[in-house]
Structure formats: structure tokens, C-alpha cells
Amino acid sequence: MASERSDIRVIRTDRPAHSVYLTVADVLADPAVQAGEPDVLVGGAALDAAVRWVHVSDSVGVARLLDGGELLLTTGAGWPFDDGELRAFASRLHRAGIAGIVFELGTARDAVPQPVVDVCATVGLALVALTREVKFVAVTEAVHHALIAAQTHALRERQHLHELFTALSLQGAPADVVVAETARALGAPVVLENLAREVIAAEGLGMPIAEVLDGRGGAEQVPVQARGVRWGTLLALPGPAHPAGRVTVLEQGATALAFGCIADGGDAEWSLLAQRAVIDDLLGARFARADDIDARLRAGGFALAERQCHGIVARGSASISELAYRARQAGFAVVAARVDDDDVALFSLPASAVLSDEVLLRIAGPDRAVFVGPVSDDVLGLLGSLRAARDLADSDRAEAGARVRRVDDRPLERLVATLRDDHRLHEHSERMLAPLIRHDQERRGDLLDVLAALVAHPGNRSAAAAASHLSRSVFYQRITLIGDLLGADLDDGETIAALHLALLARRRTAASA
């Protein structure tokens, strides 16, 4: 199990400390402040400072009464006049952690003292001058109401998050669903990694996955852990602020993932999920850019460039995890999943390596048939290799037993794989086989199966009869009927090749339907 023990640490408080309820800019936009026609003397990034509360004071000793995050409203009536004392006073306010200073002009002073302006500009402390008199009580009341409303909204959002992720946990939602819901709640891409930094699931919300994975360096992150065991990390790329706090959302998602690991007895399901998702997306061509699949493969340690890569299908009863384990023991990078009744895998091995039949049978396990797609070194080539291996497996009608079949040894299979989306190939198939298809549909016949056996054993009709499970006399009767319906000479090599091509195209169409 790819987990590790970790110290139990308190990483949350009852109050979402990471939330930003109001900023200095929010306060300045309030009508009560706008009535004072504010003039921003020090702004920029300083206006993004979080305002926890509003404090009104003209006292020179106000700094010792502050806890941090306050917006100070003042007329400066009690401030010193000495430049050095003013600088020291402004520095004390900054060290107290205030969010900013709103200075009303005209009541005690006609201008904000320059030393205070200089210190605020140096340390990045917001400084605003009100050029008209306002009621500080009106400003305080408006800001406090806004703060309470924002905090109430944050609590509601936290309750909504709690209900959402609790429901996902109780439903046993898989990791990719939890990751997707976390991303939607945040409005930002989210990635789940295991302890080896392999990507288990990612939701880009429209951003290309390759860019999401490249942007993990600057992401916020929380551990996925419970009962002192850590399984991985949940990361969120930069995005909009969340009323409940971005870290709070991530923590809720991580908690749901941790519950899933506890229920499943560990994170073994994660790797299976990640590999199945890659294979499903590859087979279904569910990707806009090949770079996205390449990035996901590389994040799992599967390299394409300057490697020898194949699509593999293994048929027979065995564990997909055992196949993947043996492939890694042989020095291959592997992505494997169970698809329908077959094990489907991607192999990446050194360009100089030899993928022999002996090695393949040892990896696949006893009494298994293995179908090997052509070599490739990019995503589209790997897709073609995997599809070709599956098509070859679908066309194989041999009895169960250990054997290796390669697309490279079947030129017609490879041609059909190359032309899979060409409408002319499908038209050729329909035109050549139409009489047989009609006959079989009307009479529940087996002429297509007999023809398949014939083209599979073109030089040995006894073997073809055995493959079709018919006596030789009945088989020859069927062959004669096929020739009559098609108006074709079934002893002609070119005709047999054309019929073989038509059958392969039909099987491919049926498999993709």
C-alpha cells in the first residue's frame, strides 16, 4: 500500500481562517465611504488586504489596542507633529497588522502627514484620505454589517460543502468524482496525486490537462490522510476566492478521499482508476490534444518519446494486477485495465529491447492469448496500436490456449486499422457482403461465419471446415452457395483477399457500434 504514517496535526480551526471576507477595496466601494470622496494615497496590492474589523481612534497609543486586520478610521487629532515620531507611529501601526488607514481631512489636519505617507508606501499599507466629512459611525455600521453578512454566507457555504462531501463519502464515490466536485466547488483545476506524485485524477474545468499538470508547482495543497496514514495530496491551481476559504474546500475534498481509502482498505483502487481512465479516454478518443494524454502518461511514469510502445490485449482468466506487476518486473512501464472481457495494456520499453513471444507469454500468464499492436512512439500511434490489437483479438476465433499474435504479421488487419475511418472501406464491405448478410438475416444462416473460416484458412478447406464446426460435405455446400450468391470464384486469390478485407471492416464496424 502506497501510504505512509504521518504525525497527527491540527490543520483546521472552527473559524475558516483562510477566508477573505472583505478587502480594503470592498470597504472603499461602500456608499458610506464614497460619500467622503476618498482619495487613495497608497493603493495597488495594499487594497487587497483583508479587513477583519473597523476601529476608530485618534490616539497615538492605538497600536497596542489592535489585534491585526483592523481598518483604522481617524482624523489624526491626537497624532504627533514631529516627523520622526510620526514615522515611528506609522511603523507601529504596520507591525500591529492593521489592514489600512482611512484619514479624514479637514477636521484636525488638512493633509495626511508626509512621514506617514512615506512609511505606508514603503511597507505597502493601504492609506486613504477622505476629502469630505463623513459620520464614522455610519462607516463602522456599514462595514460591520457587511462583515457579518459575509461571515454568515461563509458559514452557509461551509455547511453546503459539508453536505456535498458527506454525501459523496456515503455513496462511495470514486476518487475522480470527488476530484471533479472539488474542482467545481472551487472554480479551479484540481489534481489528486499519490505519494509517488503519480497523477490519480485531474479535473481541468476546460483547461488542457497538460497545462494543469505543468502548473502544479504553484498549487495550494492539503494531504489526504486519516488515522495517522497518508495516501496522497490534493492540489488546487490558482482560482477565485471561495466564501468558505479555498483551503477549507480542499480539506473537505481530501476528507472524502480519505474516507474512500479507509473503506477500500487503502489506495490500491487509485492506480486502477487512473489507468482505466487513461485507457478509456485513449480508446474512445476522448481528448482534444494528444499532449493531454501524453502528460497524463508521463505523470504515471509512462514515457513515449524514444521508447518502444505497444498496445496489448490479453485474453483468458487472470488478474489484470498480476499482468501489470509482471510487466513492471520485466522492466516495462505499463498502464493496464480490464475492458469488457479482456485485459488491455500499454507497454513502454527501451527502444533496443526485444518484445519476444516468450516474454509476452510470461507476462500475460499461463494459457493466455496475447495480441500485440504495432510499435509506436507518440499518442496517436499508441491509439492506433491499441485499436489494432483489439481488432485482431476480436477477429481471432482459435480455441483457448497460450499464443501470441501480432498485427505486424497480419497485413490486412493493419491495413483495415489504418483505414478505419475511411468511408470507402465500409462501402466496399457492404457492397461485397450484402447478399450474404441478407441471406443470414432472412434464414438465420451462418454464411458469414463460414466465409470467415474460409478466408482464415485459404489453402486448407479441411481446416476451414473444422474451424466452422461443420462436416466437410456441409461446409462445401455452404461454399458453393456463397459463391453463387456473390457471383464470385472462391478459388481466386484476389477475390478471397477482397472478401477478407470486407469481413475485417465489418467486424471493426460492429465492434465500434
Short mmCIF file of C-alpha atoms in Angstrom, two decimals:
data_model
loop_
_atom_site.label_atom_id
_atom_site.label_comp_id
_atom_site.label_asym_id
_atom_site.label_seq_id
_atom_site.Cartn_x
_atom_site.Cartn_y
_atom_site.Cartn_z
CA MET A 1 0.00 0.00 0.00
CA ALA A 2 1.49 3.32 -1.11
CA SER A 3 0.82 5.19 2.11
CA GLU A 4 2.90 6.47 4.96
CA ARG A 5 2.44 7.21 8.63
CA SER A 6 2.32 10.89 9.49
CA ASP A 7 2.04 12.98 12.61
CA ILE A 8 -1.49 13.99 13.51
CA ARG A 9 -1.63 17.75 13.27
CA VAL A 10 -4.50 20.19 13.69
CA ILE A 11 -4.88 21.79 10.30
CA ARG A 12 -8.27 23.43 10.80
CA THR A 13 -9.99 25.82 13.14
CA ASP A 14 -13.69 26.33 13.82
CA ARG A 15 -13.49 29.62 12.01
CA PRO A 16 -12.24 29.46 8.40
CA ALA A 17 -9.10 31.49 8.95
CA HIS A 18 -8.06 31.34 5.31
CA SER A 19 -11.20 33.15 4.11
CA VAL A 20 -11.20 36.75 2.91
CA TYR A 21 -14.46 38.30 4.00
CA LEU A 22 -13.86 41.94 2.93
CA THR A 23 -10.89 43.78 1.50
CA VAL A 24 -9.91 47.42 1.82
CA ALA A 25 -11.13 47.86 -1.76
CA ASP A 26 -14.53 46.43 -0.75
CA VAL A 27 -14.80 48.94 2.08
CA LEU A 28 -13.87 51.85 -0.20
CA ALA A 29 -16.68 50.85 -2.56
CA ASP A 30 -19.30 51.15 0.20
CA PRO A 31 -21.62 54.19 -0.23
CA ALA A 32 -20.88 55.36 3.33
CA VAL A 33 -17.19 55.69 2.43
CA GLN A 34 -17.83 57.01 -1.07
CA ALA A 35 -19.73 59.89 0.50
CA GLY A 36 -16.35 61.09 1.80
CA GLU A 37 -14.91 61.22 -1.75
CA PRO A 38 -11.92 59.03 -0.89
CA ASP A 39 -8.51 59.74 -2.37
CA VAL A 40 -6.25 56.66 -2.42
CA LEU A 41 -2.73 57.73 -1.43
CA VAL A 42 -1.26 54.22 -1.16
CA GLY A 43 -3.17 51.56 -3.09
CA GLY A 44 -2.38 48.79 -5.54
CA ALA A 45 -1.92 45.41 -3.90
CA ALA A 46 -2.39 47.06 -0.48
CA LEU A 47 -6.11 47.42 -1.26
CA ASP A 48 -6.41 43.60 -1.29
CA ALA A 49 -5.64 43.38 2.44
CA ALA A 50 -8.31 41.56 4.44
CA VAL A 51 -10.41 43.70 6.78
CA ARG A 52 -11.40 41.84 9.93
CA TRP A 53 -12.95 44.80 11.76
CA VAL A 54 -13.12 48.61 11.85
CA HIS A 55 -11.53 50.61 14.67
CA VAL A 56 -12.00 54.35 15.26
CA SER A 57 -9.27 56.18 17.17
CA ASP A 58 -7.14 59.33 17.11
CA SER A 59 -4.89 58.13 19.93
CA VAL A 60 -1.14 57.90 19.42
CA GLY A 61 -1.17 54.70 21.51
CA VAL A 62 -3.79 52.91 19.45
CA ALA A 63 -1.32 50.29 18.12
CA ARG A 64 -1.23 48.42 21.43
CA LEU A 65 -5.03 48.03 21.32
CA LEU A 66 -5.12 46.32 17.92
CA ASP A 67 -5.11 42.59 17.15
CA GLY A 68 -4.46 42.79 13.39
CA GLY A 69 -6.75 43.06 10.39
CA GLU A 70 -8.44 46.25 11.56
CA LEU A 71 -9.15 49.20 9.27
CA LEU A 72 -8.28 52.32 11.28
CA LEU A 73 -10.58 55.35 10.89
CA THR A 74 -9.00 58.53 12.20
CA THR A 75 -8.84 62.34 11.96
CA GLY A 76 -5.24 62.35 13.25
CA ALA A 77 -6.19 64.76 16.05
CA GLY A 78 -4.02 63.02 18.64
CA TRP A 79 -1.09 62.25 16.37
CA PRO A 80 2.33 63.78 16.98
CA PHE A 81 3.75 66.52 14.74
CA ASP A 82 7.42 65.54 14.83
CA ASP A 83 8.45 63.72 11.64
CA GLY A 84 10.44 61.07 13.49
CA GLU A 85 7.61 60.37 15.90
CA LEU A 86 5.15 60.17 13.01
CA ARG A 87 7.32 57.61 11.22
CA ALA A 88 7.66 55.57 14.40
CA PHE A 89 3.90 55.75 14.97
CA ALA A 90 3.11 54.59 11.42
CA SER A 91 5.62 51.74 11.76
CA ARG A 92 3.92 50.61 14.99
CA LEU A 93 0.58 50.52 13.19
CA HIS A 94 2.09 48.37 10.43
CA ARG A 95 3.64 45.97 12.96
CA ALA A 96 0.24 45.68 14.67
CA GLY A 97 -1.02 44.14 11.40
CA ILE A 98 -3.71 46.65 10.51
CA ALA A 99 -5.36 46.37 7.08
CA GLY A 100 -5.10 50.09 6.32
CA ILE A 101 -5.70 53.70 7.41
CA VAL A 102 -8.64 55.89 6.41
CA PHE A 103 -7.76 59.51 7.31
CA GLU A 104 -10.46 62.19 7.32
CA LEU A 105 -9.15 65.59 6.22
CA GLY A 106 -10.32 68.97 7.46
CA THR A 107 -11.36 68.03 10.98
CA ALA A 108 -7.92 68.13 12.62
CA ARG A 109 -5.48 68.31 9.70
CA ASP A 110 -5.70 69.48 6.11
CA ALA A 111 -3.37 66.77 4.78
CA VAL A 112 -2.08 63.37 5.77
CA PRO A 113 1.39 63.90 7.30
CA GLN A 114 4.06 63.14 4.70
CA PRO A 115 6.10 60.86 7.00
CA VAL A 116 3.03 58.65 7.40
CA VAL A 117 2.53 58.58 3.63
CA ASP A 118 6.19 57.62 3.15
CA VAL A 119 6.06 54.75 5.65
CA CYS A 120 2.79 53.38 4.22
CA ALA A 121 4.20 53.50 0.69
CA THR A 122 7.38 51.71 1.82
CA VAL A 123 5.67 48.88 3.71
CA GLY A 124 2.63 48.55 1.39
CA LEU A 125 0.00 49.65 3.90
CA ALA A 126 -3.21 51.00 2.37
CA LEU A 127 -3.72 54.72 3.04
CA VAL A 128 -6.85 56.62 2.02
CA ALA A 129 -7.77 60.25 2.59
CA LEU A 130 -11.42 61.28 2.90
CA THR A 131 -11.75 64.73 1.36
CA ARG A 132 -15.24 65.31 2.79
CA GLU A 133 -16.50 64.82 6.31
CA VAL A 134 -18.45 61.61 6.98
CA LYS A 135 -20.01 60.01 10.02
CA PHE A 136 -17.56 57.39 11.21
CA VAL A 137 -20.41 55.59 12.95
CA ALA A 138 -22.15 55.18 9.57
CA VAL A 139 -18.95 53.73 8.05
CA THR A 140 -18.44 51.42 11.02
CA GLU A 141 -22.02 50.22 10.93
CA ALA A 142 -21.97 49.55 7.18
CA VAL A 143 -18.68 47.65 7.32
CA HIS A 144 -19.67 45.62 10.33
CA HIS A 145 -22.98 44.65 8.68
CA ALA A 146 -21.12 43.61 5.54
CA LEU A 147 -18.62 41.59 7.56
CA ILE A 148 -21.34 39.76 9.46
CA ALA A 149 -23.23 39.05 6.22
CA ALA A 150 -20.05 37.73 4.61
CA GLN A 151 -19.27 35.53 7.60
CA THR A 152 -22.83 34.20 7.61
CA HIS A 153 -22.53 33.44 3.90
CA ALA A 154 -19.23 31.67 4.56
CA LEU A 155 -20.84 29.51 7.24
CA ARG A 156 -23.64 28.59 4.87
CA GLU A 157 -21.11 27.67 2.21
CA ARG A 158 -19.21 25.53 4.70
CA GLN A 159 -22.44 23.72 5.56
CA HIS A 160 -23.15 23.18 1.87
CA LEU A 161 -19.64 21.77 1.38
CA HIS A 162 -20.07 19.50 4.39
CA GLU A 163 -23.33 18.12 2.98
CA LEU A 164 -21.85 17.68 -0.50
CA PHE A 165 -18.74 15.79 0.53
CA THR A 166 -20.54 13.79 3.22
CA ALA A 167 -22.96 12.58 0.55
CA LEU A 168 -20.07 11.64 -1.74
CA SER A 169 -18.43 9.70 1.10
CA LEU A 170 -21.61 7.84 1.99
CA GLN A 171 -22.25 6.98 -1.66
CA GLY A 172 -18.75 5.59 -2.03
CA ALA A 173 -17.99 7.99 -4.89
CA PRO A 174 -14.73 7.12 -6.71
CA ALA A 175 -11.76 9.42 -6.46
CA ASP A 176 -12.24 11.02 -9.87
CA VAL A 177 -15.79 12.09 -8.95
CA VAL A 178 -14.59 13.64 -5.68
CA VAL A 179 -11.82 15.47 -7.53
CA ALA A 180 -14.30 16.77 -10.13
CA GLU A 181 -16.71 18.02 -7.45
CA THR A 182 -13.87 19.70 -5.57
CA ALA A 183 -12.80 21.50 -8.74
CA ARG A 184 -16.35 22.65 -9.45
CA ALA A 185 -16.77 23.91 -5.89
CA LEU A 186 -13.52 25.88 -6.17
CA GLY A 187 -13.95 27.01 -9.76
CA ALA A 188 -10.32 25.99 -10.35
CA PRO A 189 -8.45 22.91 -11.64
CA VAL A 190 -7.77 20.21 -9.04
CA VAL A 191 -5.32 17.30 -9.12
CA LEU A 192 -5.02 14.21 -6.90
CA GLU A 193 -1.55 12.69 -6.55
CA ASN A 194 -0.35 9.63 -4.69
CA LEU A 195 2.80 9.69 -2.57
CA ALA A 196 4.94 8.95 -5.64
CA ARG A 197 3.50 12.10 -7.25
CA GLU A 198 1.73 10.00 -9.86
CA VAL A 199 -1.47 11.67 -11.01
CA ILE A 200 -4.52 9.64 -9.97
CA ALA A 201 -7.22 12.05 -11.17
CA ALA A 202 -7.38 15.59 -12.53
CA GLU A 203 -10.20 17.98 -13.40
CA GLY A 204 -9.14 20.92 -15.54
CA LEU A 205 -12.54 22.66 -15.93
CA GLY A 206 -11.74 23.33 -19.56
CA MET A 207 -8.02 23.93 -19.10
CA PRO A 208 -5.87 21.46 -21.07
CA ILE A 209 -4.70 18.72 -18.72
CA ALA A 210 -1.11 19.19 -19.88
CA GLU A 211 -1.24 22.80 -18.64
CA VAL A 212 -2.91 21.73 -15.40
CA LEU A 213 -0.16 19.23 -14.64
CA ASP A 214 2.56 21.72 -15.57
CA GLY A 215 1.01 24.26 -13.16
CA ARG A 216 1.14 22.06 -10.06
CA GLY A 217 4.21 23.85 -8.75
CA GLY A 218 2.22 26.88 -7.58
CA ALA A 219 -0.84 25.00 -6.36
CA GLU A 220 -2.36 25.04 -2.88
CA GLN A 221 -2.32 21.56 -1.39
CA VAL A 222 -3.61 19.53 1.51
CA PRO A 223 -2.75 15.94 2.49
CA VAL A 224 -5.18 13.07 2.02
CA GLN A 225 -4.78 11.31 5.34
CA ALA A 226 -6.66 9.76 8.25
CA ARG A 227 -5.78 7.82 11.39
CA GLY A 228 -2.17 8.80 11.01
CA VAL A 229 -1.87 7.30 7.50
CA ARG A 230 -1.25 9.49 4.46
CA TRP A 231 -2.15 8.31 0.96
CA GLY A 232 -1.55 11.33 -1.22
CA THR A 233 -2.09 15.04 -1.85
CA LEU A 234 -4.99 17.08 -3.21
CA LEU A 235 -3.88 20.20 -5.10
CA ALA A 236 -5.79 23.21 -6.43
CA LEU A 237 -4.42 25.61 -9.02
CA PRO A 238 -4.98 29.35 -8.54
CA GLY A 239 -8.59 30.45 -8.90
CA PRO A 240 -11.26 32.72 -7.43
CA ALA A 241 -11.67 33.22 -3.70
CA HIS A 242 -14.26 31.00 -2.06
CA PRO A 243 -16.56 32.30 0.70
CA ALA A 244 -15.66 29.35 2.94
CA GLY A 245 -11.98 29.53 2.08
CA ARG A 246 -10.16 27.64 -0.67
CA VAL A 247 -8.23 25.52 1.83
CA THR A 248 -11.48 24.59 3.55
CA VAL A 249 -12.86 23.28 0.24
CA LEU A 250 -9.68 21.30 -0.38
CA GLU A 251 -9.80 19.86 3.13
CA GLN A 252 -13.38 18.70 2.65
CA GLY A 253 -12.42 17.01 -0.63
CA ALA A 254 -9.38 15.40 0.98
CA THR A 255 -11.52 14.11 3.84
CA ALA A 256 -13.94 12.44 1.41
CA LEU A 257 -10.99 10.84 -0.39
CA ALA A 258 -9.53 9.63 2.90
CA PHE A 259 -12.86 8.02 3.84
CA GLY A 260 -12.78 6.23 0.49
CA CYS A 261 -9.30 4.88 1.22
CA ILE A 262 -10.41 3.67 4.63
CA ALA A 263 -13.46 1.93 3.13
CA ASP A 264 -11.38 0.31 0.36
CA GLY A 265 -8.58 -0.74 2.70
CA GLY A 266 -6.02 1.61 1.11
CA ASP A 267 -5.29 3.42 -2.11
CA ALA A 268 -4.94 0.37 -4.38
CA GLU A 269 -8.10 1.42 -6.22
CA TRP A 270 -6.50 4.76 -7.10
CA SER A 271 -3.95 3.32 -9.52
CA LEU A 272 -6.57 1.11 -11.17
CA LEU A 273 -8.84 4.11 -11.55
CA ALA A 274 -6.12 6.28 -13.08
CA GLN A 275 -5.04 3.60 -15.54
CA ARG A 276 -8.59 2.71 -16.55
CA ALA A 277 -9.37 6.39 -17.15
CA VAL A 278 -6.35 6.81 -19.45
CA ILE A 279 -7.21 3.68 -21.45
CA ASP A 280 -10.90 4.60 -21.72
CA ASP A 281 -10.06 8.12 -22.90
CA LEU A 282 -7.49 6.77 -25.35
CA LEU A 283 -9.77 4.09 -26.82
CA GLY A 284 -12.70 6.48 -27.00
CA ALA A 285 -10.52 9.30 -28.43
CA ARG A 286 -11.85 11.49 -25.61
CA PHE A 287 -9.11 14.06 -25.79
CA ALA A 288 -8.78 17.30 -27.71
CA ARG A 289 -4.99 17.33 -27.70
CA ALA A 290 -2.55 14.46 -27.79
CA ASP A 291 -0.40 16.44 -25.34
CA ASP A 292 -3.03 15.92 -22.64
CA ILE A 293 -2.83 12.12 -22.87
CA ASP A 294 0.97 12.33 -23.11
CA ALA A 295 1.10 14.46 -19.94
CA ARG A 296 -1.11 12.00 -18.05
CA LEU A 297 1.01 9.06 -19.18
CA ARG A 298 4.25 10.82 -18.22
CA ALA A 299 2.77 11.74 -14.82
CA GLY A 300 2.34 7.99 -14.23
CA GLY A 301 5.90 7.21 -15.32
CA PHE A 302 4.95 6.04 -18.82
CA ALA A 303 7.23 7.60 -21.47
CA LEU A 304 6.58 7.57 -25.22
CA ALA A 305 9.44 9.52 -26.77
CA GLU A 306 12.42 7.42 -27.84
CA ARG A 307 10.75 4.28 -26.49
CA GLN A 308 9.17 1.19 -28.00
CA CYS A 309 5.48 1.30 -27.14
CA HIS A 310 2.72 -1.19 -27.94
CA GLY A 311 -0.97 -1.69 -27.38
CA ILE A 312 -1.56 -5.16 -25.90
CA VAL A 313 -4.67 -7.31 -25.41
CA ALA A 314 -4.51 -10.45 -23.26
CA ARG A 315 -7.40 -12.90 -23.30
CA GLY A 316 -8.09 -15.53 -20.68
CA SER A 317 -8.82 -15.72 -16.96
CA ALA A 318 -6.17 -13.96 -14.91
CA SER A 319 -5.75 -10.87 -12.77
CA ILE A 320 -5.00 -7.58 -14.50
CA SER A 321 -2.95 -6.53 -11.49
CA GLU A 322 -0.76 -9.65 -11.90
CA LEU A 323 -0.16 -8.82 -15.57
CA ALA A 324 0.84 -5.26 -14.66
CA TYR A 325 3.10 -6.49 -11.86
CA ARG A 326 4.93 -8.96 -14.12
CA ALA A 327 5.33 -6.31 -16.84
CA ARG A 328 6.98 -3.96 -14.35
CA GLN A 329 9.18 -6.77 -13.10
CA ALA A 330 10.32 -7.22 -16.71
CA GLY A 331 11.39 -3.56 -16.79
CA PHE A 332 8.39 -2.19 -18.71
CA ALA A 333 6.33 0.87 -17.91
CA VAL A 334 2.72 -0.28 -18.07
CA VAL A 335 -0.81 1.09 -17.99
CA ALA A 336 -3.39 -1.68 -17.75
CA ALA A 337 -7.13 -2.09 -17.23
CA ARG A 338 -9.88 -4.64 -17.65
CA VAL A 339 -12.06 -3.69 -20.65
CA ASP A 340 -15.08 -5.92 -21.27
CA ASP A 341 -13.69 -9.48 -21.01
CA ASP A 342 -10.09 -8.68 -21.94
CA ASP A 343 -7.03 -7.24 -20.25
CA VAL A 344 -5.95 -4.16 -22.20
CA ALA A 345 -2.49 -2.73 -21.61
CA LEU A 346 0.01 -0.21 -22.88
CA PHE A 347 3.67 -1.22 -22.71
CA SER A 348 6.65 1.13 -22.88
CA LEU A 349 10.09 -0.43 -23.07
CA PRO A 350 13.55 0.67 -24.22
CA ALA A 351 13.88 1.12 -27.98
CA SER A 352 16.61 -1.55 -28.04
CA ALA A 353 14.58 -4.16 -26.14
CA VAL A 354 13.14 -7.25 -27.83
CA LEU A 355 9.49 -7.98 -27.09
CA SER A 356 9.65 -11.72 -27.71
CA ASP A 357 6.77 -14.18 -27.60
CA GLU A 358 8.36 -15.85 -24.59
CA VAL A 359 8.43 -12.60 -22.63
CA LEU A 360 4.85 -11.76 -23.58
CA LEU A 361 3.51 -15.15 -22.51
CA ARG A 362 5.41 -14.96 -19.24
CA ILE A 363 3.92 -11.53 -18.52
CA ALA A 364 0.38 -12.46 -19.60
CA GLY A 365 0.27 -15.62 -17.52
CA PRO A 366 -0.47 -19.27 -18.31
CA ASP A 367 -2.79 -20.31 -21.16
CA ARG A 368 -3.49 -16.77 -22.33
CA ALA A 369 -3.69 -15.44 -25.87
CA VAL A 370 -1.79 -12.20 -26.40
CA PHE A 371 -2.45 -9.77 -29.25
CA VAL A 372 0.22 -7.16 -29.98
CA GLY A 373 -0.27 -3.87 -31.81
CA PRO A 374 2.42 -2.22 -33.95
CA VAL A 375 5.25 -0.26 -32.32
CA SER A 376 4.64 3.47 -31.76
CA ASP A 377 6.34 6.45 -30.12
CA ASP A 378 3.54 9.03 -29.86
CA VAL A 379 -0.03 9.21 -28.57
CA LEU A 380 -1.82 8.81 -31.90
CA GLY A 381 0.44 5.91 -32.82
CA LEU A 382 -0.28 4.29 -29.46
CA LEU A 383 -4.01 4.74 -30.03
CA GLY A 384 -3.68 3.04 -33.41
CA SER A 385 -1.60 0.24 -31.90
CA LEU A 386 -4.14 -0.45 -29.16
CA ARG A 387 -7.08 -0.37 -31.55
CA ALA A 388 -5.30 -2.70 -33.96
CA ALA A 389 -4.54 -5.16 -31.14
CA ARG A 390 -8.19 -5.16 -30.08
CA ASP A 391 -9.37 -5.66 -33.65
CA LEU A 392 -7.01 -8.59 -34.04
CA ALA A 393 -8.30 -10.08 -30.78
CA ASP A 394 -11.90 -9.65 -31.95
CA SER A 395 -11.15 -11.48 -35.21
CA ASP A 396 -9.35 -14.38 -33.51
CA ARG A 397 -11.53 -17.47 -33.39
CA ALA A 398 -8.97 -20.01 -32.25
CA GLU A 399 -9.58 -22.16 -29.21
CA ALA A 400 -8.25 -21.06 -25.86
CA GLY A 401 -4.55 -21.57 -25.26
CA ALA A 402 -1.25 -19.78 -24.97
CA ARG A 403 -0.24 -17.99 -28.15
CA VAL A 404 0.96 -14.62 -29.42
CA ARG A 405 -0.46 -12.90 -32.48
CA ARG A 406 0.96 -9.67 -33.82
CA VAL A 407 -0.73 -7.10 -36.03
CA ASP A 408 2.56 -6.70 -37.89
CA ASP A 409 2.19 -10.32 -39.04
CA ARG A 410 -1.32 -9.63 -40.35
CA PRO A 411 -1.02 -7.08 -43.18
CA LEU A 412 -4.76 -6.94 -43.91
CA GLU A 413 -5.54 -6.31 -40.23
CA ARG A 414 -3.07 -3.46 -40.23
CA LEU A 415 -4.49 -2.03 -43.47
CA VAL A 416 -8.01 -2.05 -42.04
CA ALA A 417 -6.73 -0.41 -38.84
CA THR A 418 -5.12 2.33 -40.91
CA LEU A 419 -8.29 2.89 -42.99
CA ARG A 420 -10.74 2.52 -40.11
CA ASP A 421 -12.37 5.92 -40.68
CA ASP A 422 -12.38 5.80 -44.48
CA HIS A 423 -15.99 5.52 -45.72
CA ARG A 424 -14.81 3.78 -48.90
CA LEU A 425 -13.69 0.78 -46.85
CA HIS A 426 -17.14 0.47 -45.26
CA GLU A 427 -18.82 0.86 -48.66
CA HIS A 428 -16.60 -1.93 -50.03
CA SER A 429 -17.62 -4.19 -47.13
CA GLU A 430 -21.34 -3.53 -47.54
CA ARG A 431 -21.23 -3.95 -51.33
CA MET A 432 -19.36 -7.27 -51.28
CA LEU A 433 -21.17 -8.89 -48.36
CA ALA A 434 -24.73 -7.60 -48.91
CA PRO A 435 -26.08 -10.86 -50.44
CA LEU A 436 -24.69 -12.93 -47.56
CA ILE A 437 -25.98 -10.51 -44.93
CA ARG A 438 -29.50 -10.64 -46.42
CA HIS A 439 -29.39 -14.45 -46.62
CA ASP A 440 -28.30 -14.83 -42.98
CA GLN A 441 -30.90 -12.33 -41.74
CA GLU A 442 -33.77 -13.93 -43.66
CA ARG A 443 -32.87 -17.56 -42.90
CA ARG A 444 -30.88 -17.24 -39.69
CA GLY A 445 -27.96 -18.59 -41.67
CA ASP A 446 -24.25 -18.89 -40.97
CA LEU A 447 -22.73 -17.93 -44.33
CA LEU A 448 -20.71 -15.03 -42.90
CA ASP A 449 -19.18 -17.36 -40.29
CA VAL A 450 -18.37 -19.94 -42.96
CA LEU A 451 -16.76 -17.28 -45.15
CA ALA A 452 -14.70 -16.10 -42.17
CA ALA A 453 -13.41 -19.64 -41.65
CA LEU A 454 -12.59 -19.93 -45.35
CA VAL A 455 -10.55 -16.71 -45.55
CA ALA A 456 -8.76 -17.61 -42.30
CA HIS A 457 -7.60 -20.90 -43.90
CA PRO A 458 -7.47 -20.08 -47.62
CA GLY A 459 -5.26 -23.03 -48.57
CA ASN A 460 -6.77 -25.66 -46.33
CA ARG A 461 -10.50 -26.21 -46.59
CA SER A 462 -10.41 -29.14 -44.19
CA ALA A 463 -9.07 -26.80 -41.50
CA ALA A 464 -11.66 -24.21 -42.52
CA ALA A 465 -14.46 -26.78 -42.14
CA ALA A 466 -13.16 -27.75 -38.70
CA ALA A 467 -12.96 -24.08 -37.66
CA SER A 468 -16.60 -23.57 -38.69
CA HIS A 469 -17.65 -26.73 -36.78
CA LEU A 470 -19.26 -28.24 -39.89
CA SER A 471 -18.74 -31.52 -41.65
CA ARG A 472 -16.72 -31.25 -44.87
CA SER A 473 -19.75 -32.05 -47.05
CA VAL A 474 -21.93 -29.40 -45.40
CA PHE A 475 -19.04 -26.94 -45.48
CA TYR A 476 -18.59 -27.44 -49.24
CA GLN A 477 -22.34 -26.93 -49.74
CA ARG A 478 -22.09 -23.62 -47.92
CA ILE A 479 -19.08 -22.58 -50.00
CA THR A 480 -20.95 -23.32 -53.20
CA LEU A 481 -23.94 -21.28 -52.01
CA ILE A 482 -21.67 -18.36 -51.06
CA GLY A 483 -20.05 -18.40 -54.49
CA ASP A 484 -23.46 -18.44 -56.20
CA LEU A 485 -24.86 -15.57 -54.08
CA LEU A 486 -21.79 -13.43 -54.63
CA GLY A 487 -21.25 -14.43 -58.23
CA ALA A 488 -17.58 -14.91 -57.33
CA ASP A 489 -14.90 -17.54 -57.81
CA LEU A 490 -13.78 -18.52 -54.29
CA ASP A 491 -10.67 -20.18 -55.68
CA ASP A 492 -9.39 -16.82 -56.92
CA GLY A 493 -6.78 -15.31 -54.58
CA GLU A 494 -7.72 -11.70 -55.31
CA THR A 495 -11.39 -12.42 -54.58
CA ILE A 496 -10.52 -14.10 -51.29
CA ALA A 497 -8.33 -11.12 -50.31
CA ALA A 498 -11.15 -8.67 -51.12
CA LEU A 499 -13.66 -10.72 -49.11
CA HIS A 500 -11.23 -10.95 -46.20
CA LEU A 501 -10.85 -7.18 -46.26
CA ALA A 502 -14.64 -6.77 -46.30
CA LEU A 503 -15.08 -9.11 -43.33
CA LEU A 504 -12.42 -7.33 -41.29
CA ALA A 505 -14.05 -3.96 -41.98
CA ARG A 506 -17.46 -5.34 -40.96
CA ARG A 507 -16.09 -6.73 -37.70
CA ARG A 508 -14.45 -3.40 -36.91
CA THR A 509 -17.70 -1.53 -37.58
CA ALA A 510 -19.65 -3.96 -35.37
CA ALA A 511 -17.08 -3.68 -32.57
CA SER A 512 -17.22 0.12 -32.53
CA ALA A 513 -21.03 0.27 -32.72
#
